[in-house]
XYZ file of C-alpha atoms in Angstrom:
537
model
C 4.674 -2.405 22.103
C 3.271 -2.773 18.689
C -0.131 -4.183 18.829
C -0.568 -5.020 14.802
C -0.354 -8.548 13.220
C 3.019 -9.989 12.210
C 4.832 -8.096 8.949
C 2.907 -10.297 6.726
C -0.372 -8.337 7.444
C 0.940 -4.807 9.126
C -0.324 -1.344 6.817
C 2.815 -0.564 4.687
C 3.387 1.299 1.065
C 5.063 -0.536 -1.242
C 7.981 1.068 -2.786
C 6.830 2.528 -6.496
C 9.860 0.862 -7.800
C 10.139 -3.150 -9.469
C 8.534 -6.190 -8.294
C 11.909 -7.695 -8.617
C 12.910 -5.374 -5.374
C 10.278 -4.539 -3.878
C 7.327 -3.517 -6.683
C 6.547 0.808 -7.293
C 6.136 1.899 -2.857
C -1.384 -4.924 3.968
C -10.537 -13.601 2.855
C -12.921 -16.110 2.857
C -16.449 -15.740 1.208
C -19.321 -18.029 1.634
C -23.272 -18.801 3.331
C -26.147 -17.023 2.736
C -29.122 -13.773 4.247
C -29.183 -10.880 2.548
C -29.424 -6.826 3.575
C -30.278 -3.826 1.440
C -29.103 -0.220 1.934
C -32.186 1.664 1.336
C -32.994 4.361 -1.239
C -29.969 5.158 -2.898
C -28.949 8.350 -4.944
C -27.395 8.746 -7.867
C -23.081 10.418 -7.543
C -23.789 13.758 -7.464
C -20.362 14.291 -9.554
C -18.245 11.529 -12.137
C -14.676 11.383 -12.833
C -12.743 10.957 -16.324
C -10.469 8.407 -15.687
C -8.259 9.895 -17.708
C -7.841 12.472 -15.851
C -6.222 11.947 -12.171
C -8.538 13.558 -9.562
C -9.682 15.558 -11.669
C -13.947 15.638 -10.648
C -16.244 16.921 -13.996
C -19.760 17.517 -13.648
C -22.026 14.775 -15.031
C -24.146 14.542 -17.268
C -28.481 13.281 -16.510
C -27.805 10.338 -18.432
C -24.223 9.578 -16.716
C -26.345 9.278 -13.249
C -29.004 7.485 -14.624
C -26.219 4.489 -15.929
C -24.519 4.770 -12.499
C -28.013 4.666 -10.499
C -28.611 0.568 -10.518
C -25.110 0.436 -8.818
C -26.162 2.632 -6.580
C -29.173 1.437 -5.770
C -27.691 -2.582 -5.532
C -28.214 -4.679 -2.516
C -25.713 -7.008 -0.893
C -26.197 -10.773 0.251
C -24.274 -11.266 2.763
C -23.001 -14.708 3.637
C -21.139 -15.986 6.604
C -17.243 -16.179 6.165
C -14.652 -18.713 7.379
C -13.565 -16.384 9.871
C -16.382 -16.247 13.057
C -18.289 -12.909 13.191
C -16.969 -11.623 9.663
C -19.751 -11.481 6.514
C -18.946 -11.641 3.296
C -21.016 -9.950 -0.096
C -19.988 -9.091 -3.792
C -20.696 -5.760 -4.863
C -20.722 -4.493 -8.554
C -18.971 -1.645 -10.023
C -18.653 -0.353 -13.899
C -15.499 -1.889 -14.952
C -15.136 1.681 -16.774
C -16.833 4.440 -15.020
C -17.097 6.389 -18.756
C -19.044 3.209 -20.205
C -21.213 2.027 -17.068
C -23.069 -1.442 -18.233
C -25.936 -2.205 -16.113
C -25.248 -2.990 -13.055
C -26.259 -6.439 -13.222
C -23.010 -8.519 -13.645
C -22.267 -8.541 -17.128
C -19.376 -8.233 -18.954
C -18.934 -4.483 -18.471
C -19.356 -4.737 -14.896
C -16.553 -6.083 -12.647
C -17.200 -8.212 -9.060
C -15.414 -6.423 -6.094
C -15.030 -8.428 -2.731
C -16.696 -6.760 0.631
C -16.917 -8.147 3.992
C -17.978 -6.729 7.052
C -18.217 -7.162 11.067
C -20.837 -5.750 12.776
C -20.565 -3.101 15.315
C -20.672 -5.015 19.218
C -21.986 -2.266 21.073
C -21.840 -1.086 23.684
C -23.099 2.746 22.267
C -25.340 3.659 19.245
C -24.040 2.590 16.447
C -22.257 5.624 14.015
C -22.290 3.588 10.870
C -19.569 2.089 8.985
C -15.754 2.078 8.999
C -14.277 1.472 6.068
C -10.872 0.091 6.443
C -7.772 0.020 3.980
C -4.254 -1.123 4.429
C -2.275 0.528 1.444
C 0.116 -1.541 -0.885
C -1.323 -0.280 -3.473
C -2.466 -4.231 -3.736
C -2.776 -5.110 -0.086
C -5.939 -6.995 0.699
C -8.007 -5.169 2.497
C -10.153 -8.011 3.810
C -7.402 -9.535 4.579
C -6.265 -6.933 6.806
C -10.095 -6.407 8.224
C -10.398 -10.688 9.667
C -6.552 -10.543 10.215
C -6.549 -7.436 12.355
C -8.414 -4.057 12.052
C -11.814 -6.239 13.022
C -10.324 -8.321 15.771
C -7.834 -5.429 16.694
C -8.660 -2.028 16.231
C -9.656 -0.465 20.084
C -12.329 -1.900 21.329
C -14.432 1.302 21.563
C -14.236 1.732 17.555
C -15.302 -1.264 16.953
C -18.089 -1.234 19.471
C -19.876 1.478 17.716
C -19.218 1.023 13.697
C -19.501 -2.099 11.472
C -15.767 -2.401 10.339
C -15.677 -3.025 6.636
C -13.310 -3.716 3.752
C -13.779 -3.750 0.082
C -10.334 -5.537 -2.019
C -9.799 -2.987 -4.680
C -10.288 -3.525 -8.115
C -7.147 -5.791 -9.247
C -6.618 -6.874 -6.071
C -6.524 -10.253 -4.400
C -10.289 -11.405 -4.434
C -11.663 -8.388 -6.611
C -10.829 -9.737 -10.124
C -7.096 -9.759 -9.120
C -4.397 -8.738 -11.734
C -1.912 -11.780 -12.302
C 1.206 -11.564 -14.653
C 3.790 -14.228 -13.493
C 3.616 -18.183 -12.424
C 5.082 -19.059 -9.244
C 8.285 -20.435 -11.076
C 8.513 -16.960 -13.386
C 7.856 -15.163 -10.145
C 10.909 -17.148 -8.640
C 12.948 -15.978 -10.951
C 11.965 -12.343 -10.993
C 12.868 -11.635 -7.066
C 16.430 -13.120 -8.282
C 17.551 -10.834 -11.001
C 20.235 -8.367 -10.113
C 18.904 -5.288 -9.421
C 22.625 -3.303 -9.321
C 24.206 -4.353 -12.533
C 27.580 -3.682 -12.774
C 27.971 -3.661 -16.775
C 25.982 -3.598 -20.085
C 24.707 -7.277 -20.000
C 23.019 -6.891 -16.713
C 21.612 -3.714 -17.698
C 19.933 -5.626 -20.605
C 19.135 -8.762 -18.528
C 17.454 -6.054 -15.651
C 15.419 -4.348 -19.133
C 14.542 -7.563 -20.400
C 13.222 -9.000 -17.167
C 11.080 -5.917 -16.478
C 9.569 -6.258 -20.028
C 8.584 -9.826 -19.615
C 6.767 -8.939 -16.419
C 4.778 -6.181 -18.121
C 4.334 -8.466 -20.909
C 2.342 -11.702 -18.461
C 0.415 -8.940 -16.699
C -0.947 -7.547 -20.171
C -1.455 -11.529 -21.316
C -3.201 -12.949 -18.204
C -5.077 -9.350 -17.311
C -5.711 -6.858 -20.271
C -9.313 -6.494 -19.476
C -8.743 -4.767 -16.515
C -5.453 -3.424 -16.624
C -6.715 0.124 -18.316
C -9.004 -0.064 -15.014
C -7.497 -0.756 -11.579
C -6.634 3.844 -11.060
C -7.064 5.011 -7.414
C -9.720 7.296 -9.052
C -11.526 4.569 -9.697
C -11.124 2.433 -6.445
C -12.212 5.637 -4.777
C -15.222 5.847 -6.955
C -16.220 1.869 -6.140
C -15.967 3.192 -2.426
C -18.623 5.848 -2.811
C -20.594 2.999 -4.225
C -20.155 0.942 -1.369
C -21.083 3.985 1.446
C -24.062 4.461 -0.142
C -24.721 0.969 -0.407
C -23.989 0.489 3.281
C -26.380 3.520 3.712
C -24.033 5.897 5.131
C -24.501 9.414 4.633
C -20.833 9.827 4.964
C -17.621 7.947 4.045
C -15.632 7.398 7.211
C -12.292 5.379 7.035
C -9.335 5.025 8.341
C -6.330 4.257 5.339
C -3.180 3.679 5.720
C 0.092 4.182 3.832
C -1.040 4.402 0.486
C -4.131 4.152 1.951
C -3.667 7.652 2.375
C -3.675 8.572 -1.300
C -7.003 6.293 -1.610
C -8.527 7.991 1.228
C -7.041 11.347 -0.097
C -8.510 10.886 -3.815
C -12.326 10.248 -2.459
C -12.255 13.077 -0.685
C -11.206 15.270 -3.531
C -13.855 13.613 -5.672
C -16.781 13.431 -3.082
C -16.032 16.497 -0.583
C -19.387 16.575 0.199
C -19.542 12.884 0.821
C -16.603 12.909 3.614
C -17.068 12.170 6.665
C -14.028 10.825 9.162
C -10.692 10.583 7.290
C -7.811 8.960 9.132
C -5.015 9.151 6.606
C -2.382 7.187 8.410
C 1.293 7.252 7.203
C 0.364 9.601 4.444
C 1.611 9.722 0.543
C 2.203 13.509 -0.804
C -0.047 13.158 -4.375
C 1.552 16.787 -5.739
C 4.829 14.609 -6.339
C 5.963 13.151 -9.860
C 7.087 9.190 -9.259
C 10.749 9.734 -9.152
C 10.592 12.215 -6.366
C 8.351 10.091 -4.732
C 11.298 7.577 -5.603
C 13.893 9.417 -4.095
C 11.876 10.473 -1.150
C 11.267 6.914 -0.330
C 14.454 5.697 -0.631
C 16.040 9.039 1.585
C 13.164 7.003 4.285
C 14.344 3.536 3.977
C 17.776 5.059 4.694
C 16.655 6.787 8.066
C 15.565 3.800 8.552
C 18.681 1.888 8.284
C 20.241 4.122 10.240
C 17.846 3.607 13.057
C 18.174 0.161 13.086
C 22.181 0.025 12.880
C 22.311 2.610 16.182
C 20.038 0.035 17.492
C 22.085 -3.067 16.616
C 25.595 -1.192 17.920
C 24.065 -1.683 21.406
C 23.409 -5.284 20.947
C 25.452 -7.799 23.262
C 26.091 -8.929 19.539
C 25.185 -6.979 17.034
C 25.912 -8.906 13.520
C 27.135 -5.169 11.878
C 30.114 -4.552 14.469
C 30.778 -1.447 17.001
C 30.442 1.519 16.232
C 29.173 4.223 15.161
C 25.476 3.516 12.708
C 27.222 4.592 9.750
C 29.774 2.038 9.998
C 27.359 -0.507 10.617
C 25.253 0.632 7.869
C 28.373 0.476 5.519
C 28.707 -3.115 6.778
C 25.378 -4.321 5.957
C 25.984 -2.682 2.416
C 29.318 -4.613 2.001
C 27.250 -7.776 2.549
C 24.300 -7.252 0.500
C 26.977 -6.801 -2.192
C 29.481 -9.572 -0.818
C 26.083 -11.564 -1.954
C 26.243 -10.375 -5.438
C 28.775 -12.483 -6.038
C 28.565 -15.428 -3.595
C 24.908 -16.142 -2.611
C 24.320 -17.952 0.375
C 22.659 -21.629 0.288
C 19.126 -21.819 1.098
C 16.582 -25.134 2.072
C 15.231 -24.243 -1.636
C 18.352 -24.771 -4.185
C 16.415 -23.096 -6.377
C 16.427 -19.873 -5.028
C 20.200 -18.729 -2.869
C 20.300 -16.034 -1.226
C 22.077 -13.132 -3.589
C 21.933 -9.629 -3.224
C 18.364 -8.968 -4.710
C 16.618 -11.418 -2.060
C 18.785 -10.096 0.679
C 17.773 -6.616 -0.004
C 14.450 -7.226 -0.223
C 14.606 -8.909 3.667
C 16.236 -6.128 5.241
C 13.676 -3.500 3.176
C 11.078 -6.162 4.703
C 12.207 -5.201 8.232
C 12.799 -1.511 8.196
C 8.700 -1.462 7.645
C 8.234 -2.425 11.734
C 10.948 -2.108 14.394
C 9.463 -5.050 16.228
C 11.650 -6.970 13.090
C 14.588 -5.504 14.069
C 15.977 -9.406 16.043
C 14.631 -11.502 12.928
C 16.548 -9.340 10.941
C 19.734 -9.404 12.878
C 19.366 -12.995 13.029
C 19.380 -13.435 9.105
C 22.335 -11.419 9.006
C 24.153 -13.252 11.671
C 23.307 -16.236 9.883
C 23.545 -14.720 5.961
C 27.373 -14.051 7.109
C 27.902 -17.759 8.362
C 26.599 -19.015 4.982
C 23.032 -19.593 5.300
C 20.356 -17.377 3.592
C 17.476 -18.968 5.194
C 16.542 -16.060 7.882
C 16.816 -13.328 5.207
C 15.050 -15.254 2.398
C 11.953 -15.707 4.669
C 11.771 -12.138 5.026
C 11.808 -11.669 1.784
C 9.162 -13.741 1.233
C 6.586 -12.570 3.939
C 7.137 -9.181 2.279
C 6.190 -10.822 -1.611
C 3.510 -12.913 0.274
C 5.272 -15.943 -0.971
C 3.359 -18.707 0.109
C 5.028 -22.470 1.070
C 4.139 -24.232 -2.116
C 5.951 -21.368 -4.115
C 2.961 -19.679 -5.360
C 2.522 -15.392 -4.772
C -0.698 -13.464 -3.778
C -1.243 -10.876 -6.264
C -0.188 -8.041 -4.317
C 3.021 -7.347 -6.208
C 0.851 -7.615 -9.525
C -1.560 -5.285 -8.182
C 0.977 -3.200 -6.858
C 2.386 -2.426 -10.410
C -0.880 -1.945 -11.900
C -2.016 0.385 -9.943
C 1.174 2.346 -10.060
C 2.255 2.775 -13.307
C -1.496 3.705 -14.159
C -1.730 6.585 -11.561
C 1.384 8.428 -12.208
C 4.137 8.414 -15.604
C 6.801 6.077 -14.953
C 10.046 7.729 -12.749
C 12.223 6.751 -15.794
C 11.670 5.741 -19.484
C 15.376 4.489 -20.445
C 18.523 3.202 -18.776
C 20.505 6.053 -19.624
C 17.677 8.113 -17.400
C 18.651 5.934 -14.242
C 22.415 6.066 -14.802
C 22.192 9.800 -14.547
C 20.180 9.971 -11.609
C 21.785 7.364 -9.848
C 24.198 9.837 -7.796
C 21.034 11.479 -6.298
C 19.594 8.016 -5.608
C 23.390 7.113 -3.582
C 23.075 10.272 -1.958
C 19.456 9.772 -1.100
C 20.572 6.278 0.428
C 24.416 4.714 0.589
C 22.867 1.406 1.275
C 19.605 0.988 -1.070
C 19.912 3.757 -3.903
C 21.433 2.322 -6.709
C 19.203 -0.265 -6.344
C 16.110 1.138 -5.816
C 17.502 3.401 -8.828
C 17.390 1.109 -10.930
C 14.340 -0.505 -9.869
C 12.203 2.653 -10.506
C 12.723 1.812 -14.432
C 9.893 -0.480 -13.524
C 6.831 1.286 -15.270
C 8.859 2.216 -18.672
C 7.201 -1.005 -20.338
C 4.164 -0.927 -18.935
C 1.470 -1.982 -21.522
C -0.949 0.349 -20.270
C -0.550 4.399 -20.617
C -0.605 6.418 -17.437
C -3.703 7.820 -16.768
C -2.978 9.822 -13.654
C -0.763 13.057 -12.772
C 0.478 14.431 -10.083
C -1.266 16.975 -8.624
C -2.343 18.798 -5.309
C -5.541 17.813 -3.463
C -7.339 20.135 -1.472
C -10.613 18.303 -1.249
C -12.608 21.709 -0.802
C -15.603 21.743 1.483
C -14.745 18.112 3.309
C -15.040 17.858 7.152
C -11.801 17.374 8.861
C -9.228 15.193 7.984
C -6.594 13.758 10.557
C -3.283 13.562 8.415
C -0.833 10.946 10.775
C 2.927 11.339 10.301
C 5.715 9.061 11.590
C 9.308 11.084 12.035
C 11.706 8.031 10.899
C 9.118 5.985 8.933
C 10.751 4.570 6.120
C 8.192 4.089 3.469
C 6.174 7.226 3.682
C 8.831 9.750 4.845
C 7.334 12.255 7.519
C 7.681 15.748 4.990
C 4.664 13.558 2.842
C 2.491 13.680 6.235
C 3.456 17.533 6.622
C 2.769 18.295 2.890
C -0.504 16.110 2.047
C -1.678 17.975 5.657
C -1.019 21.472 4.720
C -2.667 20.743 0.937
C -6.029 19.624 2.617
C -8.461 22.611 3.196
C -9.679 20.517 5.939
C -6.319 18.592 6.861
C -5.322 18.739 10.229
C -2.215 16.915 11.003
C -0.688 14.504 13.687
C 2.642 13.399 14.174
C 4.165 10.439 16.178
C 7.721 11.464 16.880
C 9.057 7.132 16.534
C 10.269 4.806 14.406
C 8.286 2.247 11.944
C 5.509 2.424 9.240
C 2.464 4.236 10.147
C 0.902 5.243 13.901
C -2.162 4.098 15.085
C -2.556 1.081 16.698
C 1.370 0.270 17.567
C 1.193 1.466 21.076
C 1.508 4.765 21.722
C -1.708 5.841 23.914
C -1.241 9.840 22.534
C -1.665 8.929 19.019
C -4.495 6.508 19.752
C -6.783 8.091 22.175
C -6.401 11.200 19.649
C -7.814 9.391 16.267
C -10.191 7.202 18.586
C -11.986 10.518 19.964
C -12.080 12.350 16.254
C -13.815 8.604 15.375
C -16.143 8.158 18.273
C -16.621 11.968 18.797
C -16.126 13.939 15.302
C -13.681 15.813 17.021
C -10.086 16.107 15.436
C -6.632 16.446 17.213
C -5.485 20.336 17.519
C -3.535 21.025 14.180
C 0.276 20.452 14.734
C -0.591 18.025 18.210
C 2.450 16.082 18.529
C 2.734 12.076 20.201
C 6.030 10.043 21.481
């Protein structure tokens, strides 16, 4: 049984590729009391963020710029969710030009909150929590679930804690569209068929890159993982913590991955849940995902075949699969009617709620509902999945985390393509990868080729040398972070130890199976990791 929240807040990568499909690849504040962290010490190393995890020694003066931020204390206020606090912490908005650490305009304001540890048991420290995206809120995902929900045990003996990285939702988040522009952006056809919806799909990428460098330049050049993994080293040592320990998931995973390689020395417990393989340029990563959304697809269709009515037929999966293709593209053409005329079903929406569902099996019925329905003419079931997965909310307006998602992607990594005629001739691998979803998600990886904002990240192994263990978790059929990532980002950590959970879905811990979860829970409680290669069902 899968103990997380509904979709809306599960851990989950986004795909790398276009907002319009899916994006590239997870909350209240107020009150008043303070707390202070101590002495703190100035980064022992810094980071060009022009260079993607790639650590340089520092200079004196460097760690006398960075020590105020180090040495900051937190007021902490009561939140509008009981037990949870809530603080701002500061951070250089450019790690290479640190202001002073006092709020001003070369600082930027990144969102924390916190729930202390209940006890029973001495208390470890804290737990620092993230749910991947990139752009998921991590707050959100700390009141929503990993504070309420996370085993009991865990929680007894760290404060759980969350810090929204930079960009995203209440840490300065990136914006680019209005609700209406937004609207319109989920709707544009993400298979064109000839010329003029190739330059309809270009243009509509272009004015998305355009409102995020309008409504956010200032921090655009600023929202790398490098850096988010930098703010977090501020934050342990702000907490007090000797040691970062954290549990990330889904691109979580890279975060969690990136601070190690920058701080070795600094790491403490690393749960890298549903993992991200960082040696990979974006359109493998691309191609990769989309081979996982298609092992997903097929899971769910041999799953739907044994319905008492399954919308896809009998059959075998692959003719049910080939079903639910033929109506994603029977939508192309003839969209089905919605409660918002504004916004039929088509194919692009459609997509994007059966991508929503592959994420979390326990979506499986919604999603053969929406299909039963889609095929009777009405789009409603499908289009709300879409939704939950933009975070859509009623009165038409979108969190950030598509924004965000962007950002941060195109920044860390070179875009997958640069022109149309580079998707048309990788389009066959992208069908192979996936009969279903890869001339979409093709296309959609042309996402980044506008982006206002140069890449300042590479891809590149990380061995984070001298870090404590590291407990790499692998899913076998999960669709967003395909299992070989797990196996690879494992084997590339000097440290990494890895553990797989032989199911379906996005991501391991906490969705029922007592193996996997008694396994990270004594590495967390106990220091101990899982023997290399342990295996869970």
């Amino acid at each position: 049984m899968d103990t997380r929240p509904p979709l809306r807040t599960s851990p989950r990568s986004r795909l790398r590729t276009s907002v319009a499909l899916l994006a590239a690849t997870g909350l209240l504040i107020g009150g008043a009391s303070g707390c202070s962290s101590g002495t703190a010490s100035p980064p022992l190393k810094t980071v060009s963020t022009s260079t993607q995890g790639q650590a340089q020694g520092s200079s004196g003066a460097d760690r006398a710029a960075l020590a105020p931020y180090y040495a900051q204390k937190l007021t902490w206020r009561q939140c509008g969710v009981p037990g949870f606090e809530c603080a701002t912490m500061q951070a250089p908005l450019d790690y290479a030009k640190p202001g002073s650490g006092s709020g001003g305009s070369g600082d930027i304001k990144l969102a924390v909150s916190r729930v202390k540890a209940t006890g029973p048991g001495t208390r470890i420290g804290s737990l620092l929590v993230n749910p991947g995206g990139p752009g998921g809120s991590a707050i959100g995902y700390l009141q929503a679930y990993a504070g309420l929900g996370y085993p009991a045990p865990v929680r007894a003996r760290y404060d759980m804690v969350a810090v929204d990285p930079r960009g995203v939702a209440r840490s300065e988040p990136v914006q680019c569209l209005t609700g209406k522009e937004m609207d319109a952006h989920t709707q544009v056809d993400q298979t064109p068929d000839d010329a003029a919806e190739v330059a309809a799909l270009s243009a509509a990428y272009e004015k998305f890159s355009a409102g995020c460098k309008k409504r956010s330049a200032r921090i655009l050049p600023h929202v790398s993982t490098v850096e988010a993994a930098r703010d977090m080293d501020l934050l342990r040592e702000i907490l007090g913590d000797e040691k970062l320990q954290y549990v990330g998931a889904s691109y979580g995973t890279f975060l969690g991955a990136t601070y190690a390689e920058l701080f070795p020395d600094r790491t403490g417990r690393l749960v890298l849940d549903g993992a991200m393989d960082p040696s990979l340029p974006a359109r493998d990563l691309n191609r990769d995902q989309t081979a996982g959304f298609e092992t997903a697809v097929q899971s769910f269709a041999a799953d739907c075949v044994k319905q008492r009515a399954c919308p896809l037929g009998t059959g075998t999966p692959t003719q049910a699969a080939t079903r639910l293709k033929a109506l994603l593209t029977a939508l192309d053409t003839k969209p089905a009617p919605t409660k918002d005329k504004n916004r039929p079903l088509g194919e692009a929406l459609a997509t994007m709620g059966a991508i929503a569902a592959m994420y979390d099996e326990g979506a499986w019925p919604r999603l053969r509902a929406g299909l039963e329905a889609a095929q009777q003419g009405d789009g409603n079931g499908l289009l709300a999945l879409a939704d939950s997965y933009y975070e859509r909310g009623p009165s038409g307006e979108y969190a950030n985390l598509m924004y965000a998602n962007t950002a941060v992607n195109c920044l860390d990594l070179p875009p997958a393509f640069t022109t149309t005629a580079d998707v048309e001739a990788a389009l066959p691998s992208f069908e192979k990868a996936s009969p279903v979803f890869g001339a979409g998600l093709a296309w959609a990886s042309l996402n980044c080729a506008s982006w206002p904002v140069p890449a300042t990240g590479k891809p590149h192994r990380i061995e984070a040398k001298g870090a404590a263990p590291i407990v790499v978790v692998g899913t076998t059929r999960d669709p967003a972070t395909p299992y070989k990532w797990a196996r690879s980002l494992a084997a590339q950590l000097a440290s990494g130890t890895l553990l797989t959970y032989d199911g379906d879905g996005h991501t391991a811990y906490g969705r029922g199976s007592d193996c996997i979860d008694t396994a990270i829970n004594a590495y967390l409680l106990e220091g101990t990791p899982p023997q290399d290669g342990k295996q869970c069902s």
